[in-house]
mmCIF file of N, CA and C in Angstrom:
data_model
loop_
_atom_site.group_PDB
_atom_site.id
_atom_site.type_symbol
_atom_site.label_atom_id
_atom_site.label_comp_id
_atom_site.label_asym_id
_atom_site.label_seq_id
_atom_site.Cartn_x
_atom_site.Cartn_y
_atom_site.Cartn_z
ATOM 1 N N GLN Q 423 -1.998 -4.268 26.917
ATOM 2 C CA GLN Q 423 -1.015 -3.286 26.489
ATOM 3 C C GLN Q 423 -0.815 -3.360 24.985
ATOM 4 N N VAL Q 424 -0.527 -2.207 24.412
ATOM 5 C CA VAL Q 424 -0.247 -2.125 22.986
ATOM 6 C C VAL Q 424 1.038 -1.331 22.798
ATOM 7 N N GLN Q 425 1.957 -1.875 22.047
ATOM 8 C CA GLN Q 425 3.161 -1.130 21.688
ATOM 9 C C GLN Q 425 3.018 -0.632 20.250
ATOM 10 N N LEU Q 426 3.393 0.623 20.054
ATOM 11 C CA LEU Q 426 3.342 1.237 18.734
ATOM 12 C C LEU Q 426 4.750 1.691 18.358
ATOM 13 N N VAL Q 427 5.193 1.339 17.173
ATOM 14 C CA VAL Q 427 6.539 1.700 16.730
ATOM 15 C C VAL Q 427 6.449 2.416 15.385
ATOM 16 N N GLU Q 428 6.847 3.694 15.385
ATOM 17 C CA GLU Q 428 6.849 4.467 14.146
ATOM 18 C C GLU Q 428 8.186 4.304 13.421
ATOM 19 N N SER Q 429 8.138 4.477 12.127
ATOM 20 C CA SER Q 429 9.343 4.494 11.306
ATOM 21 C C SER Q 429 9.056 5.279 10.037
ATOM 22 N N GLY Q 430 10.123 5.611 9.304
ATOM 23 C CA GLY Q 430 9.948 6.256 8.015
ATOM 24 C C GLY Q 430 10.259 7.736 7.982
ATOM 25 N N GLY Q 431 10.564 8.321 9.122
ATOM 26 C CA GLY Q 431 10.900 9.733 9.132
ATOM 27 C C GLY Q 431 12.268 9.986 8.516
ATOM 28 N N GLY Q 432 12.577 11.263 8.351
ATOM 29 C CA GLY Q 432 13.873 11.621 7.785
ATOM 30 C C GLY Q 432 13.901 13.043 7.284
ATOM 31 N N LEU Q 433 14.944 13.344 6.527
ATOM 32 C CA LEU Q 433 15.128 14.666 5.933
ATOM 33 C C LEU Q 433 14.703 14.617 4.471
ATOM 34 N N VAL Q 434 13.872 15.562 4.082
ATOM 35 C CA VAL Q 434 13.391 15.605 2.703
ATOM 36 C C VAL Q 434 13.318 17.062 2.259
ATOM 37 N N GLN Q 435 13.509 17.275 0.970
ATOM 38 C CA GLN Q 435 13.422 18.635 0.424
ATOM 39 C C GLN Q 435 11.969 19.059 0.272
ATOM 40 N N PRO Q 436 11.714 20.357 0.305
ATOM 41 C CA PRO Q 436 10.350 20.832 0.038
ATOM 42 C C PRO Q 436 9.824 20.285 -1.282
ATOM 43 N N GLY Q 437 8.569 19.860 -1.255
ATOM 44 C CA GLY Q 437 7.966 19.247 -2.426
ATOM 45 C C GLY Q 437 8.128 17.751 -2.493
ATOM 46 N N GLY Q 438 8.940 17.213 -1.617
ATOM 47 C CA GLY Q 438 9.192 15.780 -1.612
ATOM 48 C C GLY Q 438 8.123 14.995 -0.873
ATOM 49 N N SER Q 439 8.368 13.687 -0.768
ATOM 50 C CA SER Q 439 7.412 12.772 -0.143
ATOM 51 C C SER Q 439 8.099 11.872 0.866
ATOM 52 N N LEU Q 440 7.323 11.442 1.844
ATOM 53 C CA LEU Q 440 7.746 10.435 2.814
ATOM 54 C C LEU Q 440 6.531 9.586 3.150
ATOM 55 N N ARG Q 441 6.798 8.336 3.554
ATOM 56 C CA ARG Q 441 5.726 7.496 4.073
ATOM 57 C C ARG Q 441 6.119 7.021 5.468
ATOM 58 N N LEU Q 442 5.293 7.392 6.429
ATOM 59 C CA LEU Q 442 5.491 6.945 7.798
ATOM 60 C C LEU Q 442 4.709 5.657 8.032
ATOM 61 N N SER Q 443 5.268 4.806 8.880
ATOM 62 C CA SER Q 443 4.605 3.567 9.274
ATOM 63 C C SER Q 443 4.468 3.522 10.791
ATOM 64 N N CYS Q 444 3.403 2.891 11.250
ATOM 65 C CA CYS Q 444 3.181 2.673 12.676
ATOM 66 C C CYS Q 444 2.767 1.222 12.853
ATOM 67 N N ALA Q 445 3.669 0.429 13.411
ATOM 68 C CA ALA Q 445 3.394 -0.990 13.600
ATOM 69 C C ALA Q 445 2.885 -1.235 15.014
ATOM 70 N N ALA Q 446 1.735 -1.879 15.104
ATOM 71 C CA ALA Q 446 1.156 -2.234 16.401
ATOM 72 C C ALA Q 446 1.595 -3.644 16.795
ATOM 73 N N SER Q 447 1.705 -3.862 18.104
ATOM 74 C CA SER Q 447 2.210 -5.140 18.599
ATOM 75 C C SER Q 447 1.198 -6.266 18.479
ATOM 76 N N ARG Q 448 -0.065 -5.900 18.250
ATOM 77 C CA ARG Q 448 -1.090 -6.924 18.043
ATOM 78 C C ARG Q 448 -2.208 -6.325 17.216
ATOM 79 N N SER Q 449 -3.169 -7.152 16.858
ATOM 80 C CA SER Q 449 -4.282 -6.711 16.027
ATOM 81 C C SER Q 449 -5.236 -5.851 16.843
ATOM 82 N N ILE Q 450 -5.348 -4.561 16.470
ATOM 83 C CA ILE Q 450 -6.164 -3.642 17.269
ATOM 84 C C ILE Q 450 -7.128 -2.798 16.440
ATOM 85 N N PHE Q 451 -7.019 -2.842 15.131
ATOM 86 C CA PHE Q 451 -7.749 -1.876 14.312
ATOM 87 C C PHE Q 451 -9.269 -2.036 14.396
ATOM 88 N N SER Q 452 -9.750 -3.173 14.856
ATOM 89 C CA SER Q 452 -11.199 -3.348 14.964
ATOM 90 C C SER Q 452 -11.761 -2.729 16.231
ATOM 91 N N THR Q 453 -10.905 -2.370 17.162
ATOM 92 C CA THR Q 453 -11.370 -1.806 18.429
ATOM 93 C C THR Q 453 -10.664 -0.513 18.831
ATOM 94 N N TYR Q 454 -9.723 -0.057 18.001
ATOM 95 C CA TYR Q 454 -9.000 1.181 18.290
ATOM 96 C C TYR Q 454 -9.094 2.135 17.106
ATOM 97 N N ASN Q 455 -9.514 3.368 17.397
ATOM 98 C CA ASN Q 455 -9.343 4.432 16.420
ATOM 99 C C ASN Q 455 -7.862 4.799 16.408
ATOM 100 N N MET Q 456 -7.326 5.035 15.224
ATOM 101 C CA MET Q 456 -5.901 5.307 15.079
ATOM 102 C C MET Q 456 -5.678 6.717 14.541
ATOM 103 N N GLY Q 457 -4.566 7.297 14.935
ATOM 104 C CA GLY Q 457 -4.300 8.648 14.455
ATOM 105 C C GLY Q 457 -2.819 8.971 14.365
ATOM 106 N N TRP Q 458 -2.529 9.977 13.582
ATOM 107 C CA TRP Q 458 -1.198 10.575 13.504
ATOM 108 C C TRP Q 458 -1.283 11.983 14.073
ATOM 109 N N TYR Q 459 -0.327 12.303 14.931
ATOM 110 C CA TYR Q 459 -0.197 13.630 15.507
ATOM 111 C C TYR Q 459 1.229 14.108 15.237
ATOM 112 N N ARG Q 460 1.422 15.409 15.383
ATOM 113 C CA ARG Q 460 2.772 15.943 15.245
ATOM 114 C C ARG Q 460 3.007 17.075 16.230
ATOM 115 N N GLN Q 461 4.272 17.264 16.558
ATOM 116 C CA GLN Q 461 4.640 18.346 17.469
ATOM 117 C C GLN Q 461 5.910 18.998 16.963
ATOM 118 N N ALA Q 462 5.764 20.266 16.599
ATOM 119 C CA ALA Q 462 6.903 21.061 16.165
ATOM 120 C C ALA Q 462 7.544 21.723 17.378
ATOM 121 N N PRO Q 463 8.821 22.105 17.280
ATOM 122 C CA PRO Q 463 9.501 22.748 18.407
ATOM 123 C C PRO Q 463 8.744 23.972 18.893
ATOM 124 N N GLY Q 464 8.511 24.039 20.184
ATOM 125 C CA GLY Q 464 7.842 25.190 20.769
ATOM 126 C C GLY Q 464 6.346 25.239 20.568
ATOM 127 N N LYS Q 465 5.792 24.192 19.988
ATOM 128 C CA LYS Q 465 4.347 24.170 19.714
ATOM 129 C C LYS Q 465 3.695 22.968 20.395
ATOM 130 N N GLN Q 466 2.379 23.047 20.532
ATOM 131 C CA GLN Q 466 1.631 21.935 21.111
ATOM 132 C C GLN Q 466 1.467 20.823 20.081
ATOM 133 N N ARG Q 467 1.270 19.617 20.602
ATOM 134 C CA ARG Q 467 0.991 18.491 19.720
ATOM 135 C C ARG Q 467 -0.352 18.704 19.046
ATOM 136 N N GLU Q 468 -0.411 18.428 17.739
ATOM 137 C CA GLU Q 468 -1.645 18.648 16.992
ATOM 138 C C GLU Q 468 -2.020 17.414 16.190
ATOM 139 N N LEU Q 469 -3.305 17.283 15.966
ATOM 140 C CA LEU Q 469 -3.808 16.174 15.170
ATOM 141 C C LEU Q 469 -3.495 16.393 13.704
ATOM 142 N N VAL Q 470 -3.022 15.336 13.044
ATOM 143 C CA VAL Q 470 -2.754 15.401 11.611
ATOM 144 C C VAL Q 470 -3.845 14.661 10.840
ATOM 145 N N ALA Q 471 -4.100 13.418 11.239
ATOM 146 C CA ALA Q 471 -5.094 12.604 10.535
ATOM 147 C C ALA Q 471 -5.538 11.471 11.435
ATOM 148 N N ILE Q 472 -6.774 11.042 11.242
ATOM 149 C CA ILE Q 472 -7.283 9.914 11.996
ATOM 150 C C ILE Q 472 -7.992 8.956 11.065
ATOM 151 N N ILE Q 473 -8.001 7.678 11.469
ATOM 152 C CA ILE Q 473 -8.761 6.657 10.757
ATOM 153 C C ILE Q 473 -9.508 5.851 11.811
ATOM 154 N N SER Q 474 -10.810 5.772 11.650
ATOM 155 C CA SER Q 474 -11.640 5.118 12.652
ATOM 156 C C SER Q 474 -11.685 3.612 12.422
ATOM 157 N N ILE Q 475 -12.322 2.917 13.368
ATOM 158 C CA ILE Q 475 -12.442 1.471 13.223
ATOM 159 C C ILE Q 475 -13.247 1.114 11.973
ATOM 160 N N SER Q 476 -14.112 2.002 11.531
ATOM 161 C CA SER Q 476 -14.900 1.748 10.316
ATOM 162 C C SER Q 476 -14.127 2.061 9.049
ATOM 163 N N GLY Q 477 -12.977 2.731 9.213
ATOM 164 C CA GLY Q 477 -12.170 3.109 8.056
ATOM 165 C C GLY Q 477 -12.385 4.525 7.572
ATOM 166 N N SER Q 478 -13.263 5.252 8.221
ATOM 167 C CA SER Q 478 -13.460 6.651 7.828
ATOM 168 C C SER Q 478 -12.246 7.465 8.268
ATOM 169 N N THR Q 479 -11.962 8.503 7.496
ATOM 170 C CA THR Q 479 -10.765 9.304 7.755
ATOM 171 C C THR Q 479 -11.105 10.781 7.895
ATOM 172 N N ASN Q 480 -10.255 11.483 8.625
ATOM 173 C CA ASN Q 480 -10.350 12.933 8.750
ATOM 174 C C ASN Q 480 -8.949 13.511 8.806
ATOM 175 N N TYR Q 481 -8.822 14.726 8.291
ATOM 176 C CA TYR Q 481 -7.505 15.353 8.204
ATOM 177 C C TYR Q 481 -7.551 16.786 8.738
ATOM 178 N N ALA Q 482 -6.421 17.214 9.249
ATOM 179 C CA ALA Q 482 -6.270 18.626 9.567
ATOM 180 C C ALA Q 482 -6.306 19.421 8.262
ATOM 181 N N ASP Q 483 -6.861 20.620 8.324
ATOM 182 C CA ASP Q 483 -6.972 21.439 7.113
ATOM 183 C C ASP Q 483 -5.603 21.658 6.464
ATOM 184 N N SER Q 484 -4.574 21.752 7.277
ATOM 185 C CA SER Q 484 -3.242 22.071 6.772
ATOM 186 C C SER Q 484 -2.632 20.958 5.921
ATOM 187 N N VAL Q 485 -3.177 19.733 6.014
ATOM 188 C CA VAL Q 485 -2.594 18.615 5.266
ATOM 189 C C VAL Q 485 -3.574 18.012 4.259
ATOM 190 N N LYS Q 486 -4.801 18.484 4.229
ATOM 191 C CA LYS Q 486 -5.792 17.943 3.289
ATOM 192 C C LYS Q 486 -5.289 18.054 1.862
ATOM 193 N N GLY Q 487 -5.447 16.951 1.133
ATOM 194 C CA GLY Q 487 -5.022 16.929 -0.256
ATOM 195 C C GLY Q 487 -3.557 16.584 -0.441
ATOM 196 N N ARG Q 488 -2.798 16.554 0.640
ATOM 197 C CA ARG Q 488 -1.364 16.229 0.557
ATOM 198 C C ARG Q 488 -1.018 14.947 1.300
ATOM 199 N N PHE Q 489 -1.694 14.691 2.404
ATOM 200 C CA PHE Q 489 -1.410 13.517 3.233
ATOM 201 C C PHE Q 489 -2.552 12.512 3.105
ATOM 202 N N THR Q 490 -2.201 11.228 3.204
ATOM 203 C CA THR Q 490 -3.200 10.168 3.177
ATOM 204 C C THR Q 490 -2.897 9.168 4.286
ATOM 205 N N ILE Q 491 -3.896 8.930 5.126
ATOM 206 C CA ILE Q 491 -3.770 7.933 6.184
ATOM 207 C C ILE Q 491 -4.404 6.634 5.705
ATOM 208 N N SER Q 492 -3.766 5.518 6.045
ATOM 209 C CA SER Q 492 -4.308 4.220 5.647
ATOM 210 C C SER Q 492 -3.825 3.166 6.641
ATOM 211 N N ARG Q 493 -4.331 1.958 6.483
ATOM 212 C CA ARG Q 493 -3.891 0.882 7.367
ATOM 213 C C ARG Q 493 -3.942 -0.438 6.617
ATOM 214 N N ASP Q 494 -3.106 -1.358 7.083
ATOM 215 C CA ASP Q 494 -3.083 -2.716 6.541
ATOM 216 C C ASP Q 494 -3.398 -3.644 7.706
ATOM 217 N N ASN Q 495 -4.627 -4.142 7.730
ATOM 218 C CA ASN Q 495 -5.063 -4.955 8.862
ATOM 219 C C ASN Q 495 -4.229 -6.219 9.014
ATOM 220 N N ALA Q 496 -3.826 -6.810 7.914
ATOM 221 C CA ALA Q 496 -3.064 -8.051 7.974
ATOM 222 C C ALA Q 496 -1.683 -7.848 8.596
ATOM 223 N N LYS Q 497 -1.153 -6.637 8.436
ATOM 224 C CA LYS Q 497 0.192 -6.338 8.955
ATOM 225 C C LYS Q 497 0.148 -5.565 10.270
ATOM 226 N N ASN Q 498 -1.074 -5.263 10.747
ATOM 227 C CA ASN Q 498 -1.216 -4.457 11.980
ATOM 228 C C ASN Q 498 -0.429 -3.162 11.877
ATOM 229 N N THR Q 499 -0.459 -2.546 10.725
ATOM 230 C CA THR Q 499 0.354 -1.360 10.456
ATOM 231 C C THR Q 499 -0.494 -0.252 9.852
ATOM 232 N N MET Q 500 -0.278 0.941 10.366
ATOM 233 C CA MET Q 500 -0.923 2.147 9.853
ATOM 234 C C MET Q 500 0.125 2.977 9.125
ATOM 235 N N TYR Q 501 -0.320 3.725 8.128
ATOM 236 C CA TYR Q 501 0.608 4.514 7.321
ATOM 237 C C TYR Q 501 0.153 5.969 7.234
ATOM 238 N N LEU Q 502 1.112 6.824 6.939
ATOM 239 C CA LEU Q 502 0.807 8.209 6.590
ATOM 240 C C LEU Q 502 1.660 8.551 5.378
ATOM 241 N N GLN Q 503 1.023 8.627 4.222
ATOM 242 C CA GLN Q 503 1.710 9.045 3.010
ATOM 243 C C GLN Q 503 1.689 10.566 2.955
ATOM 244 N N MET Q 504 2.856 11.165 2.898
ATOM 245 C CA MET Q 504 2.973 12.616 2.923
ATOM 246 C C MET Q 504 3.604 13.081 1.613
ATOM 247 N N ASN Q 505 2.843 13.837 0.843
ATOM 248 C CA ASN Q 505 3.311 14.376 -0.439
ATOM 249 C C ASN Q 505 3.362 15.897 -0.368
ATOM 250 N N SER Q 506 4.061 16.480 -1.317
ATOM 251 C CA SER Q 506 4.160 17.946 -1.402
ATOM 252 C C SER Q 506 4.539 18.544 -0.055
ATOM 253 N N LEU Q 507 5.542 17.992 0.548
ATOM 254 C CA LEU Q 507 5.919 18.426 1.893
ATOM 255 C C LEU Q 507 6.427 19.858 1.904
ATOM 256 N N LYS Q 508 6.127 20.538 3.007
ATOM 257 C CA LYS Q 508 6.503 21.940 3.199
ATOM 258 C C LYS Q 508 7.366 22.060 4.452
ATOM 259 N N PRO Q 509 8.171 23.099 4.531
ATOM 260 C CA PRO Q 509 8.989 23.284 5.743
ATOM 261 C C PRO Q 509 8.150 23.299 7.019
ATOM 262 N N GLU Q 510 6.928 23.803 6.933
ATOM 263 C CA GLU Q 510 6.076 23.849 8.127
ATOM 264 C C GLU Q 510 5.545 22.487 8.536
ATOM 265 N N ASP Q 511 5.818 21.449 7.754
ATOM 266 C CA ASP Q 511 5.475 20.086 8.157
ATOM 267 C C ASP Q 511 6.548 19.483 9.068
ATOM 268 N N THR Q 512 7.639 20.188 9.241
ATOM 269 C CA THR Q 512 8.707 19.705 10.109
ATOM 270 C C THR Q 512 8.217 19.538 11.537
ATOM 271 N N ALA Q 513 8.394 18.339 12.074
ATOM 272 C CA ALA Q 513 7.906 18.030 13.420
ATOM 273 C C ALA Q 513 8.288 16.593 13.765
ATOM 274 N N VAL Q 514 8.061 16.248 15.018
ATOM 275 C CA VAL Q 514 8.087 14.836 15.413
ATOM 276 C C VAL Q 514 6.672 14.305 15.231
ATOM 277 N N TYR Q 515 6.561 13.222 14.516
ATOM 278 C CA TYR Q 515 5.257 12.624 14.223
ATOM 279 C C TYR Q 515 5.049 11.407 15.130
ATOM 280 N N TYR Q 516 3.866 11.354 15.745
ATOM 281 C CA TYR Q 516 3.525 10.286 16.679
ATOM 282 C C TYR Q 516 2.281 9.544 16.190
ATOM 283 N N CYS Q 517 2.264 8.250 16.388
ATOM 284 C CA CYS Q 517 1.028 7.534 16.143
ATOM 285 C C CYS Q 517 0.328 7.268 17.467
ATOM 286 N N ASN Q 518 -0.975 7.173 17.402
ATOM 287 C CA ASN Q 518 -1.821 7.039 18.574
ATOM 288 C C ASN Q 518 -2.888 5.986 18.330
ATOM 289 N N ALA Q 519 -3.174 5.232 19.378
ATOM 290 C CA ALA Q 519 -4.264 4.251 19.338
ATOM 291 C C ALA Q 519 -5.172 4.505 20.526
ATOM 292 N N LYS Q 520 -6.458 4.703 20.242
ATOM 293 C CA LYS Q 520 -7.415 4.986 21.299
ATOM 294 C C LYS Q 520 -8.540 3.970 21.232
ATOM 295 N N SER Q 521 -8.730 3.235 22.336
ATOM 296 C CA SER Q 521 -9.748 2.198 22.358
ATOM 297 C C SER Q 521 -11.147 2.793 22.348
ATOM 298 N N VAL Q 522 -12.062 2.133 21.651
ATOM 299 C CA VAL Q 522 -13.468 2.537 21.666
ATOM 300 C C VAL Q 522 -14.254 1.721 22.699
ATOM 301 N N ILE Q 523 -13.565 0.809 23.395
ATOM 302 C CA ILE Q 523 -14.235 -0.078 24.339
ATOM 303 C C ILE Q 523 -13.826 0.201 25.783
ATOM 304 N N ILE Q 524 -12.530 0.349 25.999
ATOM 305 C CA ILE Q 524 -12.029 0.604 27.347
ATOM 306 C C ILE Q 524 -11.277 1.924 27.369
ATOM 307 N N ARG Q 525 -10.937 2.376 28.546
ATOM 308 C CA ARG Q 525 -10.193 3.632 28.676
ATOM 309 C C ARG Q 525 -8.715 3.335 28.474
ATOM 310 N N ALA Q 526 -8.307 3.275 27.220
ATOM 311 C CA ALA Q 526 -6.917 2.971 26.889
ATOM 312 C C ALA Q 526 -6.475 3.839 25.735
ATOM 313 N N ASP Q 527 -5.306 4.395 25.869
ATOM 314 C CA ASP Q 527 -4.778 5.372 24.911
ATOM 315 C C ASP Q 527 -3.271 5.150 24.839
ATOM 316 N N TYR Q 528 -2.740 4.794 23.685
ATOM 317 C CA TYR Q 528 -1.326 4.473 23.547
ATOM 318 C C TYR Q 528 -0.658 5.373 22.512
ATOM 319 N N TRP Q 529 0.637 5.636 22.765
ATOM 320 C CA TRP Q 529 1.429 6.478 21.867
ATOM 321 C C TRP Q 529 2.710 5.759 21.466
ATOM 322 N N GLY Q 530 3.165 6.032 20.277
ATOM 323 C CA GLY Q 530 4.476 5.584 19.848
ATOM 324 C C GLY Q 530 5.545 6.543 20.345
ATOM 325 N N GLN Q 531 6.789 6.226 20.020
ATOM 326 C CA GLN Q 531 7.910 7.029 20.516
ATOM 327 C C GLN Q 531 8.184 8.255 19.651
ATOM 328 N N GLY Q 532 7.598 8.292 18.470
ATOM 329 C CA GLY Q 532 7.769 9.442 17.580
ATOM 330 C C GLY Q 532 8.865 9.222 16.551
ATOM 331 N N THR Q 533 8.702 9.861 15.405
ATOM 332 C CA THR Q 533 9.711 9.839 14.351
ATOM 333 C C THR Q 533 9.856 11.247 13.790
ATOM 334 N N GLN Q 534 11.092 11.680 13.615
ATOM 335 C CA GLN Q 534 11.361 13.056 13.186
ATOM 336 C C GLN Q 534 11.208 13.193 11.684
ATOM 337 N N VAL Q 535 10.476 14.201 11.282
ATOM 338 C CA VAL Q 535 10.362 14.577 9.876
ATOM 339 C C VAL Q 535 10.889 16.001 9.733
ATOM 340 N N THR Q 536 11.879 16.185 8.881
ATOM 341 C CA THR Q 536 12.458 17.503 8.643
ATOM 342 C C THR Q 536 12.366 17.815 7.158
ATOM 343 N N VAL Q 537 11.724 18.930 6.852
ATOM 344 C CA VAL Q 537 11.569 19.367 5.464
ATOM 345 C C VAL Q 537 12.412 20.623 5.285
ATOM 346 N N SER Q 538 13.480 20.478 4.526
ATOM 347 C CA SER Q 538 14.423 21.582 4.382
ATOM 348 C C SER Q 538 15.247 21.388 3.126
ATOM 349 N N SER Q 539 15.628 22.512 2.531
ATOM 350 C CA SER Q 539 16.507 22.456 1.369
ATOM 351 C C SER Q 539 17.960 22.600 1.787
#
């Protein structure tokens, strides 16, 4: 089992920045691809960014150039640096861990990000 705990959400003005954190209960980055997803009210959950076990990254077109996904292996923590935030970035953000070895897929509880003036 893996527990994921997100933090760092909040209310920010348009153009502002936030950094989300996702702390894993144990060391998993060598065997789990990690990702950030978000779900806005009335919409389906969508992929924001992923970081593979090799460290390669991919982003949704809507956040390219504004968001950066990273991880700190020593702290078992993944991050999402969000800059130039827009009202349409408002959503609950979830972190995800998907094993590349076994059929295991874990989610955090989510953290609310609200971009509003």
